[in-house]
Amino acid sequence: MSYRRWLFRASTISLLLWANSSFIDSDFVPNQPLRKLQRVHEPRDSHGKNSDSLLFILSLSGGGTRSAALSFGALQALRQSAIQTASGPRPALEELDTIFAVSGGAFTAAYYGLYGDKIFNSFEQRFLRRNLNIDFPPAFARINVIKKLLRKDVGRSEAMVSYLDDLLFSGHTVDELLDDTGPKVEISASDLASGSQFTFSDQGLNSICSDARSIPVARAITASSAVPLLYSPIRLNNYAAYCTPAGPAQGGAGEITFPPRQRFIHLADGGLTDNTGLRPFLEKVKYYGGVQNMLEHEGRNATRKIILLYVDASVTPDSKSGLNSQPMSAGSVIKAATKTMIRQYSEATLSRVRQVLSDWTIEMARRGKPVTYELIHMSFNNLTADQERYFNNVPTSFALSDENVDRLIATGARLVRKHRVFRMAASSRNALPSSAE
């Protein structure tokens, strides 16, 4: 069916249904207040028990399919690698405790968080090699989407929520990303009303007193990747005014960051407030007053080493404008400004993470309990000049060529394998690096 035909059909259906107000989805509520719900998904298979002495965190940046593919390659390499623990080498991917992700990286993180190793059989064809510019528009013609879009308080991104739910997430809800049967996955977005970051985590959802079981993963992903102007913000209701949020005893760390008078939060691309995905880690450290306090609250008193792997798909701002006297186009200005702001803000965030981890090692040394950390930043800057130039020209898009996807996956895997912390799983125990934990 051609674009004109399906667009005409969708428009005709919408106009006809508009006349019948009873067709409008009057029961649509984007999220429910914190309470016991009847339906709870079956738990996922556990990875097995992780090392008590090692905390392994993965952070996946924004950047559309460029980031999703680079992150997928990194996961492939982690699956094939071993990591040193106090009891000897262990499969690196099975030691993964937490994934922080934003925008494009959140697709890979959520898919792995829900389906585990099945990601390596299906994610490439189902998402990475799919052209969303072609496949997404027909979602507007679906009856369940039209019913929502007829409401005045619903934006066009509801079509994307429905599309991603059908394509990737099959009705799974955010609570499944936060349980203890695998690595916890926390997805971040940006609240346009307050200018704050919002994370789909125990802490974030407690701040608006909302039940994670009422929020589809597809809604969280759409919120995290909703680029302003291209997509409408995703709305959540703030129930803090008349609902008592769970305290730490119920598993929530949640400090209320959204005032009760703010009845709604309108979420857009997480890269607007943090393109690294690392801010939730910093916010937790700040809330508890230090890394060790955070670890003790989470029952990780035995942790002696933290490995934080940051997979960064951001690109370098284009310096060619400095060689041309002609005025820059509006599009060029927006792209340049966005890249520059993201890069500078990301560098500041990374510097802050390094500082808090360093402070942790100093504090624990004073207590006579030495600890270590590895902050691994993998980006296109680690490549040759020609390779970096190639990836700088790969757009932030959800429609990349097969060549782009192939090279991104291969590069993500290569960047992981070349780091000294990771070794091929087939390596002998003696070949693995020994490190104090």
XYZ file of C-alpha atoms in Angstrom:
437
model
C 0.000 0.000 0.000
C 1.409 3.388 -1.012
C 1.889 6.214 1.480
C -0.923 8.238 -0.094
C -3.367 5.348 0.071
C -2.796 4.447 3.713
C -2.655 8.132 4.697
C -5.992 8.755 2.928
C -7.501 5.683 4.584
C -6.251 6.711 8.023
C -7.516 10.276 7.547
C -10.933 9.095 6.356
C -11.361 6.721 9.281
C -10.282 9.426 11.723
C -12.763 11.957 10.323
C -15.632 9.488 10.370
C -14.907 8.413 13.909
C -14.489 11.976 15.072
C -18.240 12.449 14.629
C -18.929 9.726 17.137
C -17.635 10.977 20.481
C -18.635 7.701 22.139
C -15.784 6.064 20.214
C -13.173 8.086 22.125
C -11.141 6.054 24.623
C -12.515 7.683 27.771
C -10.840 5.093 30.004
C -7.286 5.832 28.929
C -4.978 6.526 31.910
C -1.221 6.581 31.195
C -0.187 5.260 34.627
C -1.803 4.163 37.867
C -1.096 5.195 41.471
C 0.992 2.994 43.707
C -1.172 0.138 44.900
C -1.482 -3.608 44.601
C -2.578 -4.618 41.116
C -4.221 -7.900 40.248
C -1.922 -8.917 37.415
C 1.786 -9.446 37.892
C 3.994 -10.827 35.130
C 5.844 -14.080 35.611
C 9.454 -13.489 36.756
C 12.278 -13.846 34.260
C 14.924 -16.540 34.469
C 17.745 -15.488 36.750
C 21.323 -15.188 35.535
C 22.511 -16.961 38.654
C 24.202 -15.407 41.645
C 26.585 -12.587 40.875
C 29.797 -11.997 42.756
C 29.167 -10.176 46.044
C 32.487 -8.338 45.826
C 31.975 -6.898 42.323
C 29.406 -4.355 41.159
C 29.258 -4.255 37.358
C 27.308 -1.353 35.825
C 26.667 -0.741 32.121
C 25.557 2.649 30.807
C 24.263 3.035 27.249
C 24.074 6.507 25.705
C 21.515 8.074 23.418
C 21.866 8.319 19.664
C 19.049 6.473 17.856
C 19.861 3.205 16.089
C 23.506 4.302 16.057
C 23.571 3.843 19.828
C 21.331 0.758 19.825
C 23.632 -1.038 17.367
C 26.863 -0.010 19.109
C 25.384 -1.182 22.424
C 24.273 -4.465 20.866
C 27.833 -5.098 19.690
C 29.111 -4.410 23.205
C 26.651 -6.939 24.649
C 27.776 -9.526 22.100
C 31.381 -9.102 23.210
C 30.448 -9.230 26.904
C 28.626 -12.484 26.244
C 31.828 -13.958 24.823
C 34.112 -12.505 27.485
C 35.114 -13.318 31.026
C 35.657 -10.947 33.907
C 37.799 -11.429 36.984
C 36.012 -11.796 40.324
C 37.203 -12.710 43.817
C 36.383 -16.370 43.098
C 38.002 -16.399 39.658
C 36.906 -15.609 36.081
C 33.190 -15.426 35.384
C 31.162 -14.778 32.209
C 31.089 -10.987 31.972
C 27.455 -10.681 30.945
C 26.299 -12.848 33.847
C 28.060 -10.494 36.276
C 26.134 -7.469 35.011
C 24.121 -5.907 37.855
C 22.583 -2.705 36.470
C 22.045 -1.088 33.078
C 21.396 2.651 32.862
C 20.176 3.705 29.436
C 18.739 6.634 27.540
C 17.078 7.120 24.148
C 18.602 4.813 21.490
C 20.580 2.814 24.034
C 17.372 2.158 25.977
C 16.003 -0.040 23.155
C 18.912 -2.463 23.522
C 18.885 -2.291 27.317
C 15.154 -2.967 27.654
C 15.148 -5.771 25.094
C 18.008 -7.520 26.887
C 16.436 -6.852 30.277
C 13.216 -8.557 29.188
C 14.448 -11.390 26.990
C 18.032 -12.083 28.054
C 20.136 -13.996 25.554
C 17.245 -14.126 23.081
C 18.380 -10.650 22.058
C 21.220 -12.217 20.079
C 18.793 -14.146 17.873
C 16.119 -11.577 17.127
C 17.016 -7.956 17.912
C 18.976 -7.231 14.745
C 16.176 -8.124 12.350
C 13.306 -6.953 14.528
C 14.751 -3.523 15.213
C 18.312 -2.597 14.171
C 17.763 -3.321 10.472
C 14.227 -1.980 10.372
C 13.378 1.362 8.762
C 11.025 3.021 11.227
C 10.456 5.880 8.784
C 8.521 3.402 6.636
C 7.167 0.965 9.206
C 5.938 3.373 11.874
C 3.430 5.679 10.052
C 0.774 2.962 9.438
C 0.473 2.622 13.224
C -1.666 5.778 13.174
C -4.415 3.866 11.322
C -4.928 1.291 14.073
C -8.287 1.532 15.810
C -6.861 1.369 19.339
C -4.504 4.237 18.479
C -7.227 6.342 16.851
C -9.397 5.961 19.951
C -6.615 7.447 22.076
C -5.624 10.173 19.608
C -9.198 11.481 19.555
C -8.677 12.632 23.140
C -7.507 16.222 23.574
C -4.948 15.233 26.232
C -3.184 12.579 24.134
C -0.272 13.273 21.782
C 0.704 11.547 18.561
C 3.472 9.601 20.317
C 0.774 7.192 21.521
C 1.054 5.669 18.049
C 4.732 4.970 18.721
C 3.895 3.373 22.081
C 1.469 1.022 20.355
C 3.892 0.305 17.520
C 6.839 -0.523 19.816
C 4.652 -2.657 22.044
C 3.610 -4.767 19.054
C 7.078 -4.832 17.547
C 9.313 -5.451 20.559
C 7.821 -5.420 24.038
C 4.563 -7.431 23.886
C 2.786 -5.848 26.841
C 5.699 -6.171 29.269
C 5.735 -3.536 31.998
C 8.436 -1.506 33.726
C 8.360 -3.580 36.938
C 9.927 -6.437 34.958
C 12.978 -4.290 34.246
C 13.398 -3.509 37.950
C 13.046 -6.949 39.546
C 15.926 -9.016 40.893
C 15.916 -11.865 38.362
C 18.523 -10.286 36.105
C 20.313 -6.981 35.628
C 18.145 -4.075 36.699
C 17.399 -1.744 33.775
C 16.701 1.935 34.468
C 15.572 4.131 31.556
C 15.762 7.925 31.689
C 13.752 10.689 30.017
C 13.460 14.473 30.454
C 10.497 16.229 32.064
C 9.778 19.361 30.025
C 7.648 20.997 32.729
C 10.392 21.045 35.364
C 13.532 20.676 33.243
C 14.498 17.671 35.386
C 15.540 14.186 34.497
C 13.006 11.447 35.186
C 14.092 7.825 35.521
C 11.835 4.804 35.296
C 13.243 3.347 38.505
C 12.001 2.634 42.016
C 13.174 6.081 43.041
C 11.697 7.886 40.043
C 8.323 6.164 40.170
C 8.056 6.645 43.930
C 8.593 10.362 43.368
C 5.241 10.477 41.521
C 3.751 7.632 43.574
C 3.144 5.494 40.486
C 3.028 1.719 40.162
C 5.615 0.303 37.749
C 3.200 -2.506 36.850
C 0.876 0.001 35.199
C 3.464 1.388 32.759
C 4.310 -0.519 29.564
C 7.992 -0.730 28.692
C 7.020 0.688 25.292
C 5.815 3.874 27.018
C 9.107 4.297 28.889
C 11.113 3.722 25.701
C 8.991 6.166 23.703
C 9.393 8.791 26.408
C 13.161 8.323 26.502
C 13.499 8.712 22.727
C 10.794 11.304 21.992
C 12.822 13.928 20.149
C 11.042 17.306 20.507
C 9.093 18.435 17.447
C 9.378 15.010 15.799
C 7.396 13.334 18.577
C 4.991 14.681 21.160
C 5.959 14.316 24.835
C 4.724 11.290 26.757
C 2.490 12.184 29.706
C 2.453 10.557 33.126
C 0.157 11.505 35.995
C 1.802 12.698 39.223
C -0.016 11.102 42.171
C 2.229 12.581 44.871
C -0.538 14.956 46.031
C -2.798 12.228 47.377
C -0.733 9.086 47.586
C 1.937 8.171 50.113
C 4.957 6.915 48.195
C 6.761 3.787 49.328
C 9.717 4.450 51.563
C 13.052 2.622 51.563
C 11.528 -0.193 53.597
C 9.275 -1.039 50.635
C 12.130 -0.918 48.173
C 11.861 2.717 47.116
C 14.718 5.117 47.599
C 12.484 7.894 46.608
C 12.960 11.432 47.479
C 10.027 13.452 46.063
C 11.495 15.504 43.235
C 8.235 16.503 41.570
C 6.025 18.758 43.738
C 2.420 17.653 44.274
C 1.159 20.798 42.541
C 2.758 19.537 39.311
C -0.124 17.275 38.320
C 1.550 15.904 35.191
C 5.021 15.232 33.882
C 5.598 15.548 30.147
C 8.525 13.396 29.080
C 10.773 13.838 26.055
C 14.158 12.570 24.869
C 16.395 11.721 27.814
C 19.374 13.192 25.973
C 18.041 16.684 26.731
C 19.065 16.317 30.373
C 21.620 13.496 30.231
C 22.831 11.703 27.117
C 25.186 9.422 29.081
C 22.608 7.537 31.121
C 24.893 8.037 34.142
C 22.889 10.659 36.005
C 20.708 8.108 37.884
C 23.892 6.689 39.409
C 24.987 10.166 40.513
C 21.533 10.957 41.883
C 21.552 7.801 44.002
C 25.010 8.582 45.347
C 23.883 12.118 46.181
C 20.680 10.958 47.842
C 22.441 8.486 50.137
C 25.445 10.699 50.820
C 28.176 8.681 49.141
C 28.891 5.508 47.198
C 29.378 3.322 50.270
C 26.137 4.469 51.862
C 24.344 3.648 48.615
C 25.923 0.195 48.486
C 25.025 -0.543 52.099
C 21.421 0.515 51.523
C 21.240 -1.872 48.564
C 22.682 -4.722 50.636
C 26.064 -4.674 48.913
C 28.333 -4.282 51.952
C 30.806 -6.780 50.505
C 31.462 -4.797 47.304
C 35.177 -4.171 46.866
C 35.288 -3.273 43.201
C 33.054 -1.326 40.833
C 33.310 -1.667 37.069
C 31.353 0.972 35.170
C 31.324 0.484 31.402
C 30.000 3.499 29.500
C 29.184 2.829 25.822
C 29.094 6.263 24.194
C 27.597 6.671 20.715
C 27.818 10.471 20.641
C 29.739 12.149 17.826
C 32.180 15.036 17.631
C 30.772 18.450 16.637
C 31.539 19.355 13.023
C 34.377 21.888 12.830
C 33.865 22.634 9.100
C 31.698 25.643 9.908
C 34.868 27.382 11.033
C 36.212 27.155 7.491
C 33.212 28.713 5.767
C 32.198 32.373 5.832
C 28.630 31.625 4.701
C 25.831 31.799 7.285
C 24.870 28.426 8.686
C 21.429 27.048 7.880
C 18.874 26.698 10.660
C 19.220 22.925 10.565
C 23.005 23.112 10.787
C 22.810 25.482 13.731
C 20.444 23.170 15.630
C 22.602 20.103 14.947
C 25.839 21.870 15.884
C 24.387 23.382 19.045
C 22.879 20.059 20.109
C 26.108 18.129 19.561
C 28.158 20.757 21.408
C 25.821 20.920 24.408
C 25.494 17.145 24.651
C 29.245 16.666 24.443
C 30.101 19.290 27.067
C 27.369 18.179 29.467
C 28.348 14.527 29.010
C 31.989 15.288 29.761
C 30.962 17.081 32.944
C 28.813 14.118 33.994
C 31.613 11.650 33.302
C 34.050 13.778 35.284
C 31.634 13.840 38.215
C 31.235 10.041 38.136
C 34.996 9.642 38.193
C 35.207 11.992 41.162
C 32.606 10.174 43.283
C 34.266 6.815 42.588
C 37.637 8.265 43.531
C 36.142 9.672 46.739
C 34.815 6.184 47.514
C 38.274 4.602 47.242
C 39.735 7.294 49.534
C 36.957 6.869 52.101
C 37.294 3.089 52.187
C 41.099 3.252 52.423
C 40.695 5.366 55.543
C 38.427 2.676 56.978
C 41.076 0.062 56.279
C 38.923 -1.625 53.613
C 40.639 -0.937 50.286
C 38.471 -0.881 47.174
C 39.089 -0.272 43.474
C 37.112 0.878 40.464
C 37.317 0.839 36.674
C 35.549 3.588 34.729
C 35.669 2.464 31.098
C 34.584 5.011 28.501
C 34.158 3.429 25.073
C 33.480 5.881 22.266
C 34.314 6.660 18.669
C 37.243 8.693 20.004
C 38.954 5.358 20.703
C 39.104 4.647 16.954
C 41.370 5.753 14.139
C 40.737 9.161 12.574
C 39.165 7.578 9.461
C 36.888 5.334 11.535
C 35.807 8.203 13.757
C 35.096 10.329 10.684
C 32.881 7.572 9.298
C 30.778 7.285 12.434
C 30.533 11.054 12.804
C 28.582 10.966 9.534
C 26.160 8.244 10.695
C 22.945 10.101 11.553
C 20.967 9.983 14.779
C 18.147 8.113 13.122
C 15.952 5.034 13.416
C 16.643 4.107 9.793
C 20.265 3.157 9.108
C 21.788 1.213 6.238
C 22.910 -2.389 6.690
C 26.499 -1.209 6.292
C 26.048 1.301 9.117
C 24.561 -1.376 11.371
C 27.258 -3.938 10.524
C 30.079 -1.518 11.302
C 28.457 -0.260 14.507
C 27.935 -3.772 15.875
C 31.477 -4.806 14.981
C 32.916 -1.642 16.533
C 30.953 -2.026 19.776
C 32.257 -5.579 20.123
C 35.831 -4.613 19.237
C 35.939 -1.771 21.776
C 34.938 -4.163 24.549
C 37.337 -6.933 23.543
C 40.358 -4.650 23.365
C 40.012 -3.468 26.979
C 42.183 -5.230 29.537
C 39.283 -5.852 31.958
C 37.601 -8.227 29.500
C 39.067 -11.400 28.015
C 37.605 -14.067 25.776
C 35.698 -16.613 27.856
C 37.791 -19.431 26.388
C 40.981 -17.930 27.860
C 42.640 -19.822 30.633
C 42.326 -18.605 34.206
C 45.944 -17.535 34.202
C 45.344 -15.371 31.137
C 42.744 -13.311 32.947
C 43.850 -10.157 34.773
C 43.999 -10.455 38.514
C 42.695 -7.456 40.395
C 42.135 -6.697 44.040
C 38.526 -6.675 45.104
